[in-house]
Each structure stands twice: as C-alpha cells, then as structure tokens.
Amino acid sequence: MAPVAPIRVEVDAGPATGDRLRHLALVNYGHLTVMQVRGGRTRGLALHLARLDAANRELFGTGLDGDRIRHHIRHALGDDIPDATVRLVVFRPDDADDVSIMVIVRPPGGMPPAPQSLQTVEYQRPVAHIKHVGSFGQIYHGAAAERAGFDDALLTAPGGVISETSIANIGFFDGGSVVWPDAPLLAGITMQLLEPALAARGLPSRRRTVRVADLPSFDTVFVSNSGGVAPVGRVDDVTLPIDPKLVGILFEAYESVPWDAI
C-alpha cells in the first residue's frame, strides 16, 4: 500500500515547505481527488472539479473555483511532465481565510488488467460520499488484505452488505444491466464515467443491495478507480465467474471515455 515516491509536490503553486505543510501534518481534515494525466489531459475533468467544489462547500462552507484548480495542476506539471498520477488535496490552515491546495505529482499509473482478488472485512468509511484525507481505516484493511495475499479489501456492513473496496468502486454485471451497491460509498469518477459509456453499449446502471453471498450469481464482477478497471476473480475463498465478452465491453467502454485538456 506504500505510495510511489512523488516527482513534485507543491502547495498553492509554490514549494511544499514545512510551514505550508504543518497544518496538514497535524490536522487530519480535508478532501482530495486523484487523476491520471496523459499529455496534459485527464478523463472526467468536469467531474473532478464538481467533486472538489461540492466537498469544499460541505467541509469549509465555500465553493472552489475550477480555473484555480486547473491552474495549480498545470503549474505542478510544468512543461516537463506530460504524463503523471496527480493527487490534489484541499485543506484550510487555522489562521487562513481560504483553503490551500496541495498537488502531488507521481509517475503515471494504472490498474493491472488481471483479475483481482478481494478479502472481505466489516468496515464502513466515515462520511463515505466524500473523498477525504481521513483514510486510516481503509489503508489498514487494504494493507492487511495484501499481507494475506489479496489485491484489496472489500468493505462490507453487517449481514455482508457490500459498499466498495478500500480504493475502488465495485460493480456487477447481471446479464442485462450493471448493478452498483445501494450503500454508503464514494461515487468514483471512473464509476460516473462508466455509467453512460456502458449504457450506450446496452448495459444501463441500477442500484440495489448486494451481499457477499450474492457474488457467484453475477456474470462478472469488476472494480474501477482512477487507475482504470479490472475484473474480480476471487472474493475470500470463492472463485467468481468472468465473462470474457462482458470484460471486453467493460474495457471498451472505459477506453472510449475522452481525455479533457487541463
């Protein structure tokens, strides 16, 4: 679960000094988004900006200008980094009237296309609809799953009700549609991009309660996050079916999403 070392870190388009990072190091309160950048472009830019604006209004009582966000990302990328993984964190120091924006630039990444294995754990992220910096629980369970030989942890509520993984959304093909969990979760950017792309290919989305015991009944289970998409081949000790045709549609839908200029 250790992150890849950053290429560049900036706070408010300047050096990430100790003074600028002190509040973030001491106070675990803020929100973020993560995106893949290729050639100075990213998928779902408008959704990233809307996520940041909505979270900022809820956490800090004010909106967040999209042009300001784009400026900070472009400044951190500079003219020398066309491809990257960008993590943008928003926080507000105690003595400040406005929020600060930290941009962390790492090498480009992606989700391995091979089938993923997930270990179930009973855990619910607090304030699950926000992508926030308070992530100890999900990191703990994700790391424990990796130590046990799995790719990630599958977060569940009592009764085996599925919400998401520690780092991704989870979806289910039931033949004629895509099912997303009806549970507290983060509506990921890739999830939001996949919904219309899959609907255009005859697979509309719907929400319903999904339990761990239901998993073998689906044609294919998959995960999605900023790194991409991948099928799920195993949950705990249960091997899940994978339909190659549906997996092909999933990858085709994801690859069809356009890249937006930052």
Tab-separated table of C-alpha atoms in Angstrom:
chain	number	residue	atom	x	y	z
A	1	MET	CA	0.000	0.000	0.000
A	2	ALA	CA	3.051	2.302	0.071
A	3	PRO	CA	2.629	5.177	-2.422
A	4	VAL	CA	5.068	5.722	-5.260
A	5	ALA	CA	7.580	8.458	-4.465
A	6	PRO	CA	6.470	11.864	-5.789
A	7	ILE	CA	8.156	13.667	-8.628
A	8	ARG	CA	6.963	17.042	-7.394
A	9	VAL	CA	4.899	18.438	-4.514
A	10	GLU	CA	3.530	21.980	-4.451
A	11	VAL	CA	1.295	23.896	-2.072
A	12	ASP	CA	-0.555	26.893	-3.504
A	13	ALA	CA	1.647	26.704	-6.612
A	14	GLY	CA	4.794	27.083	-4.532
A	15	PRO	CA	7.310	24.892	-2.697
A	16	ALA	CA	5.877	22.451	-0.144
A	17	THR	CA	7.715	23.967	2.827
A	18	GLY	CA	7.367	22.873	6.432
A	19	ASP	CA	5.312	25.967	7.254
A	20	ARG	CA	2.873	25.244	4.444
A	21	LEU	CA	2.526	21.574	5.395
A	22	ARG	CA	2.386	21.994	9.193
A	23	HIS	CA	-1.400	22.188	9.449
A	24	LEU	CA	-1.991	19.240	7.135
A	25	ALA	CA	0.503	17.173	9.145
A	26	LEU	CA	-1.189	17.993	12.460
A	27	VAL	CA	-4.885	18.158	11.497
A	28	ASN	CA	-6.446	15.261	9.588
A	29	TYR	CA	-9.180	17.254	7.840
A	30	GLY	CA	-9.506	17.923	4.138
A	31	HIS	CA	-10.610	16.418	0.841
A	32	LEU	CA	-8.977	15.325	-2.382
A	33	THR	CA	-9.206	13.863	-5.840
A	34	VAL	CA	-6.845	11.655	-7.831
A	35	MET	CA	-6.489	11.582	-11.604
A	36	GLN	CA	-4.366	10.064	-14.322
A	37	VAL	CA	-2.855	12.622	-16.692
A	38	ARG	CA	-1.632	11.806	-20.182
A	39	GLY	CA	-0.309	14.510	-22.467
A	40	GLY	CA	-1.670	17.195	-20.141
A	41	ARG	CA	-5.185	15.696	-20.278
A	42	THR	CA	-7.348	13.698	-17.895
A	43	ARG	CA	-10.630	11.823	-18.063
A	44	GLY	CA	-13.695	13.378	-16.444
A	45	LEU	CA	-12.190	16.765	-15.604
A	46	ALA	CA	-15.609	18.361	-15.051
A	47	LEU	CA	-16.488	15.592	-12.590
A	48	HIS	CA	-13.239	16.112	-10.674
A	49	LEU	CA	-13.939	19.841	-10.433
A	50	ALA	CA	-17.533	19.225	-9.326
A	51	ARG	CA	-16.323	16.752	-6.675
A	52	LEU	CA	-13.853	19.260	-5.260
A	53	ASP	CA	-16.403	22.088	-5.269
A	54	ALA	CA	-19.093	20.016	-3.533
A	55	ALA	CA	-16.713	18.664	-0.893
A	56	ASN	CA	-15.315	22.128	-0.236
A	57	ARG	CA	-18.814	23.519	0.324
A	58	GLU	CA	-19.606	20.729	2.772
A	59	LEU	CA	-16.313	20.858	4.694
A	60	PHE	CA	-15.443	24.546	4.538
A	61	GLY	CA	-18.675	26.352	3.579
A	62	THR	CA	-17.492	27.815	0.298
A	63	GLY	CA	-17.117	26.747	-3.309
A	64	LEU	CA	-13.853	26.055	-5.097
A	65	ASP	CA	-13.174	27.688	-8.443
A	66	GLY	CA	-12.404	25.250	-11.226
A	67	ASP	CA	-9.977	27.559	-13.002
A	68	ARG	CA	-7.969	27.842	-9.806
A	69	ILE	CA	-7.745	24.052	-9.565
A	70	ARG	CA	-6.661	23.722	-13.181
A	71	HIS	CA	-4.002	26.412	-12.701
A	72	HIS	CA	-2.493	24.553	-9.736
A	73	ILE	CA	-2.403	21.261	-11.614
A	74	ARG	CA	-0.829	22.835	-14.694
A	75	HIS	CA	1.724	24.657	-12.553
A	76	ALA	CA	2.757	21.443	-10.763
A	77	LEU	CA	3.045	19.525	-14.040
A	78	GLY	CA	5.024	22.328	-15.659
A	79	ASP	CA	6.318	21.896	-19.170
A	80	ASP	CA	8.325	18.775	-18.348
A	81	ILE	CA	5.736	16.286	-17.012
A	82	PRO	CA	3.128	15.362	-19.638
A	83	ASP	CA	2.116	12.043	-18.037
A	84	ALA	CA	1.502	11.573	-14.317
A	85	THR	CA	-0.684	10.480	-11.449
A	86	VAL	CA	-1.947	13.673	-9.822
A	87	ARG	CA	-3.279	13.774	-6.270
A	88	LEU	CA	-4.824	17.108	-5.281
A	89	VAL	CA	-5.539	17.750	-1.587
A	90	VAL	CA	-7.545	20.696	-0.239
A	91	PHE	CA	-7.214	21.849	3.380
A	92	ARG	CA	-7.529	25.079	5.371
A	93	PRO	CA	-4.896	26.175	7.885
A	94	ASP	CA	-6.235	27.540	11.179
A	95	ASP	CA	-5.103	31.107	10.519
A	96	ALA	CA	-6.256	31.263	6.883
A	97	ASP	CA	-9.387	32.752	5.362
A	98	ASP	CA	-9.181	30.468	2.348
A	99	VAL	CA	-8.215	26.887	1.633
A	100	SER	CA	-4.797	25.762	0.482
A	101	ILE	CA	-4.259	23.375	-2.405
A	102	MET	CA	-1.534	20.751	-2.454
A	103	VAL	CA	-0.710	18.978	-5.710
A	104	ILE	CA	1.335	15.782	-5.572
A	105	VAL	CA	2.722	14.567	-8.894
A	106	ARG	CA	3.792	10.943	-9.169
A	107	PRO	CA	4.677	8.730	-12.149
A	108	PRO	CA	1.717	7.596	-14.256
A	109	GLY	CA	-0.048	4.507	-13.002
A	110	GLY	CA	-2.898	2.175	-13.783
A	111	MET	CA	-4.844	-0.803	-12.549
A	112	PRO	CA	-3.454	-4.223	-13.516
A	113	PRO	CA	-5.914	-5.756	-16.014
A	114	ALA	CA	-5.569	-9.216	-14.483
A	115	PRO	CA	-8.476	-10.490	-12.323
A	116	GLN	CA	-8.355	-9.048	-8.827
A	117	SER	CA	-8.757	-10.910	-5.538
A	118	LEU	CA	-10.578	-9.292	-2.623
A	119	GLN	CA	-10.752	-10.091	1.078
A	120	THR	CA	-13.962	-9.135	2.867
A	121	VAL	CA	-13.841	-7.050	6.022
A	122	GLU	CA	-16.642	-5.464	8.023
A	123	TYR	CA	-15.828	-1.759	7.813
A	124	GLN	CA	-17.588	1.403	6.665
A	125	ARG	CA	-15.667	4.521	5.671
A	126	PRO	CA	-16.857	7.549	7.667
A	127	VAL	CA	-18.583	10.212	5.554
A	128	ALA	CA	-18.282	7.777	2.674
A	129	HIS	CA	-19.613	10.120	-0.020
A	130	ILE	CA	-16.574	12.402	0.353
A	131	LYS	CA	-13.072	11.501	-0.830
A	132	HIS	CA	-11.398	12.757	2.326
A	133	VAL	CA	-7.976	12.573	3.924
A	134	GLY	CA	-9.148	10.549	6.943
A	135	SER	CA	-8.224	7.171	5.473
A	136	PHE	CA	-6.526	5.221	8.296
A	137	GLY	CA	-9.191	2.507	8.398
A	138	GLN	CA	-9.251	1.749	4.696
A	139	ILE	CA	-5.452	1.805	4.446
A	140	TYR	CA	-5.218	-0.540	7.435
A	141	HIS	CA	-7.666	-3.051	5.976
A	142	GLY	CA	-6.229	-2.749	2.470
A	143	ALA	CA	-2.722	-3.436	3.749
A	144	ALA	CA	-3.960	-6.380	5.828
A	145	ALA	CA	-5.614	-7.844	2.720
A	146	GLU	CA	-2.364	-7.510	0.776
A	147	ARG	CA	-0.422	-9.254	3.538
A	148	ALA	CA	-2.956	-12.096	3.315
A	149	GLY	CA	-2.285	-12.469	-0.416
A	150	PHE	CA	-5.181	-10.429	-1.818
A	151	ASP	CA	-5.143	-7.332	-4.013
A	152	ASP	CA	-7.506	-5.279	-1.856
A	153	ALA	CA	-10.109	-5.328	0.900
A	154	LEU	CA	-13.836	-5.481	0.138
A	155	LEU	CA	-15.685	-3.300	2.647
A	156	THR	CA	-18.949	-4.682	3.998
A	157	ALA	CA	-21.635	-3.816	6.541
A	158	PRO	CA	-23.296	-6.273	8.962
A	159	GLY	CA	-25.008	-9.034	7.032
A	160	GLY	CA	-22.359	-8.959	4.318
A	161	VAL	CA	-23.777	-5.879	2.561
A	162	ILE	CA	-21.151	-4.646	0.073
A	163	SER	CA	-20.253	-0.976	-0.347
A	164	GLU	CA	-16.841	-0.564	-2.040
A	165	THR	CA	-13.243	-1.693	-1.756
A	166	SER	CA	-10.607	0.227	0.152
A	167	ILE	CA	-9.529	2.031	-3.033
A	168	ALA	CA	-12.156	1.355	-5.695
A	169	ASN	CA	-15.812	1.067	-6.582
A	170	ILE	CA	-17.208	-2.382	-7.289
A	171	GLY	CA	-19.819	-3.181	-9.914
A	172	PHE	CA	-21.709	-6.275	-11.025
A	173	PHE	CA	-22.987	-7.423	-14.422
A	174	ASP	CA	-26.293	-9.247	-14.015
A	175	GLY	CA	-26.919	-10.007	-17.669
A	176	GLY	CA	-28.852	-7.012	-18.923
A	177	SER	CA	-27.567	-4.247	-16.678
A	178	VAL	CA	-24.833	-3.041	-14.362
A	179	VAL	CA	-25.576	-3.131	-10.639
A	180	TRP	CA	-23.838	-0.745	-8.261
A	181	PRO	CA	-24.179	-1.189	-4.486
A	182	ASP	CA	-27.005	0.684	-2.798
A	183	ALA	CA	-24.898	1.515	0.236
A	184	PRO	CA	-22.845	4.412	1.639
A	185	LEU	CA	-19.941	4.831	-0.786
A	186	LEU	CA	-17.911	7.268	-2.834
A	187	ALA	CA	-19.292	7.765	-6.333
A	188	GLY	CA	-15.913	7.472	-8.040
A	189	ILE	CA	-15.078	9.477	-11.139
A	190	THR	CA	-14.444	6.337	-13.189
A	191	MET	CA	-17.727	4.877	-11.968
A	192	GLN	CA	-19.541	8.014	-13.109
A	193	LEU	CA	-17.819	7.879	-16.494
A	194	LEU	CA	-18.577	4.198	-16.975
A	195	GLU	CA	-22.308	4.532	-16.386
A	196	PRO	CA	-23.146	6.398	-19.629
A	197	ALA	CA	-20.456	4.566	-21.600
A	198	LEU	CA	-21.871	1.165	-20.623
A	199	ALA	CA	-25.462	2.339	-21.121
A	200	ALA	CA	-24.526	3.310	-24.694
A	201	ARG	CA	-23.493	-0.329	-25.155
A	202	GLY	CA	-26.808	-1.690	-23.908
A	203	LEU	CA	-25.918	-2.068	-20.225
A	204	PRO	CA	-27.805	0.528	-18.154
A	205	SER	CA	-26.972	1.008	-14.480
A	206	ARG	CA	-29.120	0.497	-11.411
A	207	ARG	CA	-28.611	0.398	-7.643
A	208	ARG	CA	-29.575	-2.352	-5.250
A	209	THR	CA	-28.351	-4.007	-2.093
A	210	VAL	CA	-25.686	-6.614	-2.873
A	211	ARG	CA	-24.394	-9.081	-0.301
A	212	VAL	CA	-21.251	-11.189	-0.374
A	213	ALA	CA	-23.419	-14.287	-0.718
A	214	ASP	CA	-24.841	-12.872	-3.971
A	215	LEU	CA	-21.496	-12.614	-5.755
A	216	PRO	CA	-21.445	-16.013	-7.529
A	217	SER	CA	-24.829	-15.221	-9.110
A	218	PHE	CA	-23.425	-12.379	-11.223
A	219	ASP	CA	-21.997	-12.892	-14.702
A	220	THR	CA	-18.931	-10.777	-13.889
A	221	VAL	CA	-17.795	-8.583	-11.004
A	222	PHE	CA	-15.388	-5.701	-11.586
A	223	VAL	CA	-13.646	-2.824	-9.830
A	224	SER	CA	-12.959	0.717	-11.035
A	225	ASN	CA	-10.934	3.665	-9.811
A	226	SER	CA	-8.672	6.413	-11.141
A	227	GLY	CA	-6.246	3.756	-12.355
A	228	GLY	CA	-8.781	2.027	-14.604
A	229	VAL	CA	-10.925	-1.112	-14.479
A	230	ALA	CA	-10.374	-4.823	-13.836
A	231	PRO	CA	-12.496	-7.945	-13.329
A	232	VAL	CA	-12.666	-9.647	-9.940
A	233	GLY	CA	-11.781	-13.329	-9.973
A	234	ARG	CA	-11.946	-14.211	-6.286
A	235	VAL	CA	-13.511	-12.956	-3.051
A	236	ASP	CA	-12.162	-14.689	0.040
A	237	ASP	CA	-12.061	-18.369	-0.980
A	238	VAL	CA	-14.823	-18.118	-3.585
A	239	THR	CA	-13.896	-18.099	-7.279
A	240	LEU	CA	-16.166	-15.818	-9.308
A	241	PRO	CA	-17.266	-16.234	-12.930
A	242	ILE	CA	-15.688	-13.934	-15.519
A	243	ASP	CA	-17.427	-13.466	-18.860
A	244	PRO	CA	-14.781	-12.506	-21.467
A	245	LYS	CA	-17.388	-10.740	-23.613
A	246	LEU	CA	-18.527	-8.544	-20.713
A	247	VAL	CA	-14.945	-7.815	-19.700
A	248	GLY	CA	-14.265	-6.759	-23.292
A	249	ILE	CA	-17.248	-4.401	-23.205
A	250	LEU	CA	-16.049	-3.009	-19.878
A	251	PHE	CA	-12.574	-2.218	-21.213
A	252	GLU	CA	-14.001	-0.846	-24.457
A	253	ALA	CA	-16.357	1.443	-22.532
A	254	TYR	CA	-13.529	2.704	-20.338
A	255	GLU	CA	-11.190	3.334	-23.260
A	256	SER	CA	-13.949	5.234	-25.103
A	257	VAL	CA	-14.036	7.977	-22.469
A	258	PRO	CA	-12.420	11.123	-23.906
A	259	TRP	CA	-9.480	12.945	-22.367
A	260	ASP	CA	-10.053	16.576	-21.343
A	261	ALA	CA	-7.400	19.272	-21.546
A	262	ILE	CA	-6.369	20.552	-18.125
